[in-house]
């Protein structure tokens, strides 16, 4: 609903899971996605589905365990096996934690700057009041 037509949506079929949206440039197709990026997207989705991560799950006829299905079957002409690779998920988790820490530290610094400015303003006001 909110994505662009060229975006690719990853989700564990028929199970509760995270949604990963891969923004694509206009004119690019699913075939243009590097295999490493596809694996990262699949791992993130698979890891964030309790059932998808532990359950070999219901499959359509002929699908192997861990094989990914596609909503638009016309654009899918390949299959990808999604064995859990914890390193990929751990890297994304580490990056997210690092970003959150950086954001928190930046907000703390902004608050400290505001407090310092407020104290300086009060000090200047007192000095002006004394001079008057």
PDB file of N, CA and C in Angstrom, residues 11-107:
ATOM      1  N   UNK A  11       8.781 -11.533   3.211  1.00  0.00           N
ATOM      2  CA  UNK A  11       7.950 -11.946   4.331  1.00  0.00           C
ATOM      3  C   UNK A  11       7.897 -13.474   4.323  1.00  0.00           C
ATOM      4  N   UNK A  12       7.837 -14.080   5.519  1.00  0.00           N
ATOM      5  CA  UNK A  12       7.680 -15.531   5.579  1.00  0.00           C
ATOM      6  C   UNK A  12       6.235 -15.849   5.232  1.00  0.00           C
ATOM      7  N   UNK A  13       6.053 -16.596   4.161  1.00  0.00           N
ATOM      8  CA  UNK A  13       4.727 -16.883   3.635  1.00  0.00           C
ATOM      9  C   UNK A  13       3.862 -17.625   4.647  1.00  0.00           C
ATOM     10  N   UNK A  14       2.676 -17.086   4.904  1.00  0.00           N
ATOM     11  CA  UNK A  14       1.643 -17.681   5.750  1.00  0.00           C
ATOM     12  C   UNK A  14       2.040 -17.819   7.213  1.00  0.00           C
ATOM     13  N   UNK A  15       3.083 -17.141   7.656  1.00  0.00           N
ATOM     14  CA  UNK A  15       3.497 -17.158   9.054  1.00  0.00           C
ATOM     15  C   UNK A  15       3.759 -15.725   9.514  1.00  0.00           C
ATOM     16  N   UNK A  16       3.637 -15.527  10.814  1.00  0.00           N
ATOM     17  CA  UNK A  16       3.947 -14.220  11.370  1.00  0.00           C
ATOM     18  C   UNK A  16       5.444 -13.975  11.238  1.00  0.00           C
ATOM     19  N   UNK A  17       5.813 -12.831  10.694  1.00  0.00           N
ATOM     20  CA  UNK A  17       7.235 -12.511  10.561  1.00  0.00           C
ATOM     21  C   UNK A  17       7.395 -11.022  10.310  1.00  0.00           C
ATOM     22  N   UNK A  18       8.635 -10.594  10.395  1.00  0.00           N
ATOM     23  CA  UNK A  18       8.953  -9.212  10.056  1.00  0.00           C
ATOM     24  C   UNK A  18       8.741  -9.017   8.559  1.00  0.00           C
ATOM     25  N   UNK A  19       8.603  -7.776   8.175  1.00  0.00           N
ATOM     26  CA  UNK A  19       8.542  -7.441   6.754  1.00  0.00           C
ATOM     27  C   UNK A  19       9.807  -6.655   6.431  1.00  0.00           C
ATOM     28  N   UNK A  20      10.461  -7.037   5.385  1.00  0.00           N
ATOM     29  CA  UNK A  20      11.639  -6.307   4.925  1.00  0.00           C
ATOM     30  C   UNK A  20      11.308  -5.764   3.548  1.00  0.00           C
ATOM     31  N   UNK A  21      11.444  -4.452   3.407  1.00  0.00           N
ATOM     32  CA  UNK A  21      11.210  -3.806   2.120  1.00  0.00           C
ATOM     33  C   UNK A  21      12.556  -3.380   1.560  1.00  0.00           C
ATOM     34  N   UNK A  22      12.829  -3.799   0.351  1.00  0.00           N
ATOM     35  CA  UNK A  22      14.067  -3.433  -0.320  1.00  0.00           C
ATOM     36  C   UNK A  22      13.719  -2.399  -1.376  1.00  0.00           C
ATOM     37  N   UNK A  23      14.166  -1.173  -1.157  1.00  0.00           N
ATOM     38  CA  UNK A  23      13.890  -0.102  -2.122  1.00  0.00           C
ATOM     39  C   UNK A  23      14.798  -0.274  -3.328  1.00  0.00           C
ATOM     40  N   UNK A  24      14.186  -0.291  -4.477  1.00  0.00           N
ATOM     41  CA  UNK A  24      14.916  -0.477  -5.727  1.00  0.00           C
ATOM     42  C   UNK A  24      14.842   0.807  -6.550  1.00  0.00           C
ATOM     43  N   UNK A  25      15.868   1.034  -7.336  1.00  0.00           N
ATOM     44  CA  UNK A  25      15.825   2.163  -8.260  1.00  0.00           C
ATOM     45  C   UNK A  25      14.910   1.796  -9.420  1.00  0.00           C
ATOM     46  N   UNK A  26      14.289   2.806  -9.987  1.00  0.00           N
ATOM     47  CA  UNK A  26      13.405   2.560 -11.141  1.00  0.00           C
ATOM     48  C   UNK A  26      14.176   1.843 -12.230  1.00  0.00           C
ATOM     49  N   UNK A  27      13.504   0.894 -12.835  1.00  0.00           N
ATOM     50  CA  UNK A  27      14.108   0.146 -13.939  1.00  0.00           C
ATOM     51  C   UNK A  27      14.819  -1.119 -13.494  1.00  0.00           C
ATOM     52  N   UNK A  28      15.112  -1.249 -12.195  1.00  0.00           N
ATOM     53  CA  UNK A  28      15.760  -2.461 -11.714  1.00  0.00           C
ATOM     54  C   UNK A  28      14.697  -3.494 -11.349  1.00  0.00           C
ATOM     55  N   UNK A  29      15.053  -4.757 -11.461  1.00  0.00           N
ATOM     56  CA  UNK A  29      14.124  -5.836 -11.143  1.00  0.00           C
ATOM     57  C   UNK A  29      14.741  -6.736 -10.085  1.00  0.00           C
ATOM     58  N   UNK A  30      13.988  -7.736  -9.691  1.00  0.00           N
ATOM     59  CA  UNK A  30      14.471  -8.671  -8.687  1.00  0.00           C
ATOM     60  C   UNK A  30      15.736  -9.386  -9.148  1.00  0.00           C
ATOM     61  N   UNK A  31      15.880  -9.551 -10.431  1.00  0.00           N
ATOM     62  CA  UNK A  31      17.074 -10.200 -10.973  1.00  0.00           C
ATOM     63  C   UNK A  31      18.335  -9.349 -10.767  1.00  0.00           C
ATOM     64  N   UNK A  32      18.168  -8.048 -10.547  1.00  0.00           N
ATOM     65  CA  UNK A  32      19.305  -7.146 -10.377  1.00  0.00           C
ATOM     66  C   UNK A  32      19.817  -7.101  -8.933  1.00  0.00           C
ATOM     67  N   UNK A  33      19.122  -7.751  -8.010  1.00  0.00           N
ATOM     68  CA  UNK A  33      19.530  -7.729  -6.613  1.00  0.00           C
ATOM     69  C   UNK A  33      20.713  -8.680  -6.432  1.00  0.00           C
ATOM     70  N   UNK A  34      21.812  -8.183  -5.855  1.00  0.00           N
ATOM     71  CA  UNK A  34      22.942  -9.084  -5.608  1.00  0.00           C
ATOM     72  C   UNK A  34      22.532 -10.221  -4.667  1.00  0.00           C
ATOM     73  N   UNK A  35      23.076 -11.388  -4.901  1.00  0.00           N
ATOM     74  CA  UNK A  35      22.719 -12.565  -4.110  1.00  0.00           C
ATOM     75  C   UNK A  35      22.953 -12.303  -2.622  1.00  0.00           C
ATOM     76  N   UNK A  36      24.018 -11.587  -2.273  1.00  0.00           N
ATOM     77  CA  UNK A  36      24.327 -11.308  -0.868  1.00  0.00           C
ATOM     78  C   UNK A  36      23.214 -10.489  -0.216  1.00  0.00           C
ATOM     79  N   UNK A  37      22.653  -9.541  -0.962  1.00  0.00           N
ATOM     80  CA  UNK A  37      21.564  -8.708  -0.437  1.00  0.00           C
ATOM     81  C   UNK A  37      20.310  -9.548  -0.246  1.00  0.00           C
ATOM     82  N   UNK A  38      20.027 -10.419  -1.209  1.00  0.00           N
ATOM     83  CA  UNK A  38      18.878 -11.317  -1.076  1.00  0.00           C
ATOM     84  C   UNK A  38      19.019 -12.186   0.170  1.00  0.00           C
ATOM     85  N   UNK A  39      20.200 -12.725   0.370  1.00  0.00           N
ATOM     86  CA  UNK A  39      20.429 -13.580   1.538  1.00  0.00           C
ATOM     87  C   UNK A  39      20.230 -12.779   2.825  1.00  0.00           C
ATOM     88  N   UNK A  40      20.736 -11.544   2.875  1.00  0.00           N
ATOM     89  CA  UNK A  40      20.549 -10.703   4.060  1.00  0.00           C
ATOM     90  C   UNK A  40      19.064 -10.472   4.338  1.00  0.00           C
ATOM     91  N   UNK A  41      18.304 -10.137   3.313  1.00  0.00           N
ATOM     92  CA  UNK A  41      16.870  -9.881   3.482  1.00  0.00           C
ATOM     93  C   UNK A  41      16.149 -11.128   3.972  1.00  0.00           C
ATOM     94  N   UNK A  42      16.455 -12.258   3.371  1.00  0.00           N
ATOM     95  CA  UNK A  42      15.817 -13.512   3.743  1.00  0.00           C
ATOM     96  C   UNK A  42      16.172 -13.877   5.185  1.00  0.00           C
ATOM     97  N   UNK A  43      17.428 -13.690   5.563  1.00  0.00           N
ATOM     98  CA  UNK A  43      17.847 -14.024   6.920  1.00  0.00           C
ATOM     99  C   UNK A  43      17.149 -13.148   7.960  1.00  0.00           C
ATOM    100  N   UNK A  44      17.019 -11.859   7.659  1.00  0.00           N
ATOM    101  CA  UNK A  44      16.342 -10.961   8.600  1.00  0.00           C
ATOM    102  C   UNK A  44      14.881 -11.358   8.789  1.00  0.00           C
ATOM    103  N   UNK A  45      14.213 -11.673   7.705  1.00  0.00           N
ATOM    104  CA  UNK A  45      12.809 -12.065   7.780  1.00  0.00           C
ATOM    105  C   UNK A  45      12.676 -13.399   8.511  1.00  0.00           C
ATOM    106  N   UNK A  46      13.480 -14.349   8.117  1.00  0.00           N
ATOM    107  CA  UNK A  46      13.409 -15.691   8.711  1.00  0.00           C
ATOM    108  C   UNK A  46      13.712 -15.631  10.200  1.00  0.00           C
ATOM    109  N   UNK A  47      14.733 -14.882  10.610  1.00  0.00           N
ATOM    110  CA  UNK A  47      15.116 -14.791  12.014  1.00  0.00           C
ATOM    111  C   UNK A  47      14.045 -14.109  12.851  1.00  0.00           C
ATOM    112  N   UNK A  48      13.291 -13.192  12.282  1.00  0.00           N
ATOM    113  CA  UNK A  48      12.275 -12.458  13.026  1.00  0.00           C
ATOM    114  C   UNK A  48      10.906 -13.125  12.975  1.00  0.00           C
ATOM    115  N   UNK A  49      10.875 -14.368  12.564  1.00  0.00           N
ATOM    116  CA  UNK A  49       9.646 -15.161  12.603  1.00  0.00           C
ATOM    117  C   UNK A  49       9.902 -16.357  13.501  1.00  0.00           C
ATOM    118  N   UNK A  50       9.220 -16.402  14.638  1.00  0.00           N
ATOM    119  CA  UNK A  50       9.426 -17.519  15.563  1.00  0.00           C
ATOM    120  C   UNK A  50       9.149 -18.833  14.855  1.00  0.00           C
ATOM    121  N   UNK A  51       8.013 -18.903  14.179  1.00  0.00           N
ATOM    122  CA  UNK A  51       7.670 -20.139  13.484  1.00  0.00           C
ATOM    123  C   UNK A  51       8.567 -20.364  12.271  1.00  0.00           C
ATOM    124  N   UNK A  52       8.823 -19.313  11.525  1.00  0.00           N
ATOM    125  CA  UNK A  52       9.631 -19.452  10.313  1.00  0.00           C
ATOM    126  C   UNK A  52      11.059 -19.843  10.605  1.00  0.00           C
ATOM    127  N   UNK A  53      11.556 -19.442  11.770  1.00  0.00           N
ATOM    128  CA  UNK A  53      12.938 -19.732  12.138  1.00  0.00           C
ATOM    129  C   UNK A  53      13.104 -21.163  12.638  1.00  0.00           C
ATOM    130  N   UNK A  54      12.039 -21.741  13.187  1.00  0.00           N
ATOM    131  CA  UNK A  54      12.172 -23.063  13.792  1.00  0.00           C
ATOM    132  C   UNK A  54      11.355 -24.139  13.100  1.00  0.00           C
ATOM    133  N   UNK A  55      10.479 -23.741  12.216  1.00  0.00           N
ATOM    134  CA  UNK A  55       9.525 -24.670  11.625  1.00  0.00           C
ATOM    135  C   UNK A  55       9.790 -24.791  10.141  1.00  0.00           C
ATOM    136  N   UNK A  56       9.875 -26.042   9.664  1.00  0.00           N
ATOM    137  CA  UNK A  56      10.102 -26.204   8.230  1.00  0.00           C
ATOM    138  C   UNK A  56       8.873 -25.803   7.435  1.00  0.00           C
ATOM    139  N   UNK A  57       7.716 -25.783   8.101  1.00  0.00           N
ATOM    140  CA  UNK A  57       6.533 -25.112   7.601  1.00  0.00           C
ATOM    141  C   UNK A  57       5.784 -25.748   6.464  1.00  0.00           C
ATOM    142  N   UNK A  58       4.582 -25.207   6.236  1.00  0.00           N
ATOM    143  CA  UNK A  58       3.783 -25.694   5.113  1.00  0.00           C
ATOM    144  C   UNK A  58       4.384 -25.199   3.805  1.00  0.00           C
ATOM    145  N   UNK A  59       4.484 -26.056   2.855  1.00  0.00           N
ATOM    146  CA  UNK A  59       5.085 -25.705   1.575  1.00  0.00           C
ATOM    147  C   UNK A  59       4.117 -26.043   0.458  1.00  0.00           C
ATOM    148  N   UNK A  60       4.268 -25.326  -0.621  1.00  0.00           N
ATOM    149  CA  UNK A  60       3.518 -25.713  -1.804  1.00  0.00           C
ATOM    150  C   UNK A  60       4.228 -26.918  -2.403  1.00  0.00           C
ATOM    151  N   UNK A  61       3.560 -27.645  -3.241  1.00  0.00           N
ATOM    152  CA  UNK A  61       4.135 -28.856  -3.812  1.00  0.00           C
ATOM    153  C   UNK A  61       5.493 -28.621  -4.442  1.00  0.00           C
ATOM    154  N   UNK A  62       6.456 -29.452  -4.074  1.00  0.00           N
ATOM    155  CA  UNK A  62       7.776 -29.380  -4.690  1.00  0.00           C
ATOM    156  C   UNK A  62       8.734 -28.401  -4.053  1.00  0.00           C
ATOM    157  N   UNK A  63       8.338 -27.697  -2.981  1.00  0.00           N
ATOM    158  CA  UNK A  63       9.253 -26.738  -2.352  1.00  0.00           C
ATOM    159  C   UNK A  63      10.105 -27.443  -1.315  1.00  0.00           C
ATOM    160  N   UNK A  64      11.399 -27.138  -1.292  1.00  0.00           N
ATOM    161  CA  UNK A  64      12.313 -27.674  -0.300  1.00  0.00           C
ATOM    162  C   UNK A  64      12.214 -26.868   0.985  1.00  0.00           C
ATOM    163  N   UNK A  65      12.674 -27.463   2.096  1.00  0.00           N
ATOM    164  CA  UNK A  65      12.723 -26.757   3.368  1.00  0.00           C
ATOM    165  C   UNK A  65      13.599 -25.521   3.202  1.00  0.00           C
ATOM    166  N   UNK A  66      13.100 -24.373   3.633  1.00  0.00           N
ATOM    167  CA  UNK A  66      13.874 -23.136   3.555  1.00  0.00           C
ATOM    168  C   UNK A  66      13.779 -22.422   2.222  1.00  0.00           C
ATOM    169  N   UNK A  67      13.081 -22.996   1.257  1.00  0.00           N
ATOM    170  CA  UNK A  67      12.955 -22.347  -0.046  1.00  0.00           C
ATOM    171  C   UNK A  67      11.980 -21.186   0.067  1.00  0.00           C
ATOM    172  N   UNK A  68      12.260 -20.137  -0.632  1.00  0.00           N
ATOM    173  CA  UNK A  68      11.463 -18.924  -0.566  1.00  0.00           C
ATOM    174  C   UNK A  68      10.443 -18.922  -1.688  1.00  0.00           C
ATOM    175  N   UNK A  69       9.204 -18.555  -1.345  1.00  0.00           N
ATOM    176  CA  UNK A  69       8.164 -18.407  -2.351  1.00  0.00           C
ATOM    177  C   UNK A  69       7.980 -16.930  -2.674  1.00  0.00           C
ATOM    178  N   UNK A  70       7.403 -16.623  -3.793  1.00  0.00           N
ATOM    179  CA  UNK A  70       7.241 -15.244  -4.226  1.00  0.00           C
ATOM    180  C   UNK A  70       5.779 -14.925  -4.460  1.00  0.00           C
ATOM    181  N   UNK A  71       5.399 -13.715  -4.076  1.00  0.00           N
ATOM    182  CA  UNK A  71       4.024 -13.264  -4.264  1.00  0.00           C
ATOM    183  C   UNK A  71       3.710 -13.112  -5.750  1.00  0.00           C
ATOM    184  N   UNK A  72       4.638 -12.504  -6.481  1.00  0.00           N
ATOM    185  CA  UNK A  72       4.454 -12.338  -7.925  1.00  0.00           C
ATOM    186  C   UNK A  72       5.293 -13.411  -8.617  1.00  0.00           C
ATOM    187  N   UNK A  73       4.701 -14.540  -8.851  1.00  0.00           N
ATOM    188  CA  UNK A  73       5.442 -15.670  -9.383  1.00  0.00           C
ATOM    189  C   UNK A  73       6.020 -15.384 -10.770  1.00  0.00           C
ATOM    190  N   UNK A  74       5.429 -14.464 -11.498  1.00  0.00           N
ATOM    191  CA  UNK A  74       5.941 -14.142 -12.838  1.00  0.00           C
ATOM    192  C   UNK A  74       7.343 -13.553 -12.772  1.00  0.00           C
ATOM    193  N   UNK A  75       7.673 -12.845 -11.684  1.00  0.00           N
ATOM    194  CA  UNK A  75       8.998 -12.219 -11.598  1.00  0.00           C
ATOM    195  C   UNK A  75      10.011 -13.118 -10.908  1.00  0.00           C
ATOM    196  N   UNK A  76       9.581 -14.272 -10.445  1.00  0.00           N
ATOM    197  CA  UNK A  76      10.521 -15.160  -9.768  1.00  0.00           C
ATOM    198  C   UNK A  76      10.858 -16.322 -10.672  1.00  0.00           C
ATOM    199  N   UNK A  77      12.115 -16.388 -11.037  1.00  0.00           N
ATOM    200  CA  UNK A  77      12.525 -17.495 -11.877  1.00  0.00           C
ATOM    201  C   UNK A  77      13.701 -18.230 -11.231  1.00  0.00           C
ATOM    202  N   UNK A  78      13.798 -18.110  -9.894  1.00  0.00           N
ATOM    203  CA  UNK A  78      14.853 -18.809  -9.188  1.00  0.00           C
ATOM    204  C   UNK A  78      14.363 -19.134  -7.787  1.00  0.00           C
ATOM    205  N   UNK A  79      15.077 -19.986  -7.111  1.00  0.00           N
ATOM    206  CA  UNK A  79      14.751 -20.292  -5.722  1.00  0.00           C
ATOM    207  C   UNK A  79      16.005 -20.061  -4.891  1.00  0.00           C
ATOM    208  N   UNK A  80      15.793 -19.818  -3.615  1.00  0.00           N
ATOM    209  CA  UNK A  80      16.891 -19.504  -2.721  1.00  0.00           C
ATOM    210  C   UNK A  80      16.681 -20.281  -1.440  1.00  0.00           C
ATOM    211  N   UNK A  81      17.652 -21.051  -1.024  1.00  0.00           N
ATOM    212  CA  UNK A  81      17.545 -21.794   0.226  1.00  0.00           C
ATOM    213  C   UNK A  81      17.974 -20.889   1.362  1.00  0.00           C
ATOM    214  N   UNK A  82      17.191 -20.901   2.437  1.00  0.00           N
ATOM    215  CA  UNK A  82      17.426 -19.972   3.539  1.00  0.00           C
ATOM    216  C   UNK A  82      17.791 -20.702   4.817  1.00  0.00           C
ATOM    217  N   UNK A  83      18.960 -21.315   4.842  1.00  0.00           N
ATOM    218  CA  UNK A  83      19.453 -21.900   6.077  1.00  0.00           C
ATOM    219  C   UNK A  83      19.833 -20.745   6.993  1.00  0.00           C
ATOM    220  N   UNK A  84      19.525 -20.865   8.260  1.00  0.00           N
ATOM    221  CA  UNK A  84      19.819 -19.776   9.189  1.00  0.00           C
ATOM    222  C   UNK A  84      21.317 -19.504   9.256  1.00  0.00           C
ATOM    223  N   UNK A  85      21.671 -18.252   9.104  1.00  0.00           N
ATOM    224  CA  UNK A  85      23.059 -17.811   9.213  1.00  0.00           C
ATOM    225  C   UNK A  85      23.068 -16.727  10.278  1.00  0.00           C
ATOM    226  N   UNK A  86      23.389 -17.113  11.502  1.00  0.00           N
ATOM    227  CA  UNK A  86      23.283 -16.172  12.626  1.00  0.00           C
ATOM    228  C   UNK A  86      24.222 -14.985  12.479  1.00  0.00           C
ATOM    229  N   UNK A  87      25.343 -15.151  11.799  1.00  0.00           N
ATOM    230  CA  UNK A  87      26.289 -14.041  11.632  1.00  0.00           C
ATOM    231  C   UNK A  87      25.621 -12.840  10.971  1.00  0.00           C
ATOM    232  N   UNK A  88      24.825 -13.086   9.936  1.00  0.00           N
ATOM    233  CA  UNK A  88      24.162 -11.993   9.206  1.00  0.00           C
ATOM    234  C   UNK A  88      23.235 -11.233  10.141  1.00  0.00           C
ATOM    235  N   UNK A  89      22.416 -11.958  10.881  1.00  0.00           N
ATOM    236  CA  UNK A  89      21.469 -11.321  11.794  1.00  0.00           C
ATOM    237  C   UNK A  89      22.224 -10.599  12.904  1.00  0.00           C
ATOM    238  N   UNK A  90      23.303 -11.200  13.402  1.00  0.00           N
ATOM    239  CA  UNK A  90      24.093 -10.567  14.460  1.00  0.00           C
ATOM    240  C   UNK A  90      24.712  -9.256  13.989  1.00  0.00           C
ATOM    241  N   UNK A  91      25.166  -9.206  12.751  1.00  0.00           N
ATOM    242  CA  UNK A  91      25.745  -7.964  12.216  1.00  0.00           C
ATOM    243  C   UNK A  91      24.686  -6.874  12.161  1.00  0.00           C
ATOM    244  N   UNK A  92      23.500  -7.210  11.667  1.00  0.00           N
ATOM    245  CA  UNK A  92      22.426  -6.212  11.609  1.00  0.00           C
ATOM    246  C   UNK A  92      22.021  -5.764  13.005  1.00  0.00           C
ATOM    247  N   UNK A  93      21.964  -6.712  13.938  1.00  0.00           N
ATOM    248  CA  UNK A  93      21.612  -6.387  15.319  1.00  0.00           C
ATOM    249  C   UNK A  93      22.663  -5.458  15.924  1.00  0.00           C
ATOM    250  N   UNK A  94      23.930  -5.760  15.700  1.00  0.00           N
ATOM    251  CA  UNK A  94      25.019  -4.919  16.203  1.00  0.00           C
ATOM    252  C   UNK A  94      24.931  -3.514  15.614  1.00  0.00           C
ATOM    253  N   UNK A  95      24.691  -3.418  14.316  1.00  0.00           N
ATOM    254  CA  UNK A  95      24.563  -2.097  13.679  1.00  0.00           C
ATOM    255  C   UNK A  95      23.409  -1.307  14.264  1.00  0.00           C
ATOM    256  N   UNK A  96      22.292  -1.984  14.496  1.00  0.00           N
ATOM    257  CA  UNK A  96      21.116  -1.319  15.070  1.00  0.00           C
ATOM    258  C   UNK A  96      21.428  -0.824  16.478  1.00  0.00           C
ATOM    259  N   UNK A  97      22.065  -1.652  17.295  1.00  0.00           N
ATOM    260  CA  UNK A  97      22.432  -1.244  18.651  1.00  0.00           C
ATOM    261  C   UNK A  97      23.403  -0.067  18.628  1.00  0.00           C
ATOM    262  N   UNK A  98      24.375  -0.121  17.721  1.00  0.00           N
ATOM    263  CA  UNK A  98      25.346   0.960  17.607  1.00  0.00           C
ATOM    264  C   UNK A  98      24.663   2.261  17.208  1.00  0.00           C
ATOM    265  N   UNK A  99      23.738   2.177  16.254  1.00  0.00           N
ATOM    266  CA  UNK A  99      23.006   3.368  15.822  1.00  0.00           C
ATOM    267  C   UNK A  99      22.165   3.919  16.960  1.00  0.00           C
ATOM    268  N   UNK A 100      21.489   3.043  17.690  1.00  0.00           N
ATOM    269  CA  UNK A 100      20.693   3.497  18.839  1.00  0.00           C
ATOM    270  C   UNK A 100      21.560   4.171  19.885  1.00  0.00           C
ATOM    271  N   UNK A 101      22.726   3.607  20.152  1.00  0.00           N
ATOM    272  CA  UNK A 101      23.647   4.205  21.122  1.00  0.00           C
ATOM    273  C   UNK A 101      24.119   5.571  20.640  1.00  0.00           C
ATOM    274  N   UNK A 102      24.470   5.672  19.379  1.00  0.00           N
ATOM    275  CA  UNK A 102      24.906   6.954  18.822  1.00  0.00           C
ATOM    276  C   UNK A 102      23.794   7.989  18.909  1.00  0.00           C
ATOM    277  N   UNK A 103      22.568   7.574  18.595  1.00  0.00           N
ATOM    278  CA  UNK A 103      21.424   8.487  18.677  1.00  0.00           C
ATOM    279  C   UNK A 103      21.202   8.963  20.110  1.00  0.00           C
ATOM    280  N   UNK A 104      21.273   8.029  21.061  1.00  0.00           N
ATOM    281  CA  UNK A 104      21.107   8.402  22.476  1.00  0.00           C
ATOM    282  C   UNK A 104      22.189   9.375  22.918  1.00  0.00           C
ATOM    283  N   UNK A 105      23.426   9.095  22.531  1.00  0.00           N
ATOM    284  CA  UNK A 105      24.532   9.979  22.908  1.00  0.00           C
ATOM    285  C   UNK A 105      24.379  11.365  22.289  1.00  0.00           C
ATOM    286  N   UNK A 106      23.904  11.408  21.062  1.00  0.00           N
ATOM    287  CA  UNK A 106      23.674  12.693  20.398  1.00  0.00           C
ATOM    288  C   UNK A 106      22.580  13.480  21.119  1.00  0.00           C
ATOM    289  N   UNK A 107      21.511  12.817  21.505  1.00  0.00           N
ATOM    290  CA  UNK A 107      20.428  13.493  22.230  1.00  0.00           C
ATOM    291  C   UNK A 107      20.908  13.976  23.593  1.00  0.00           C
TER     292      UNK A 107
END
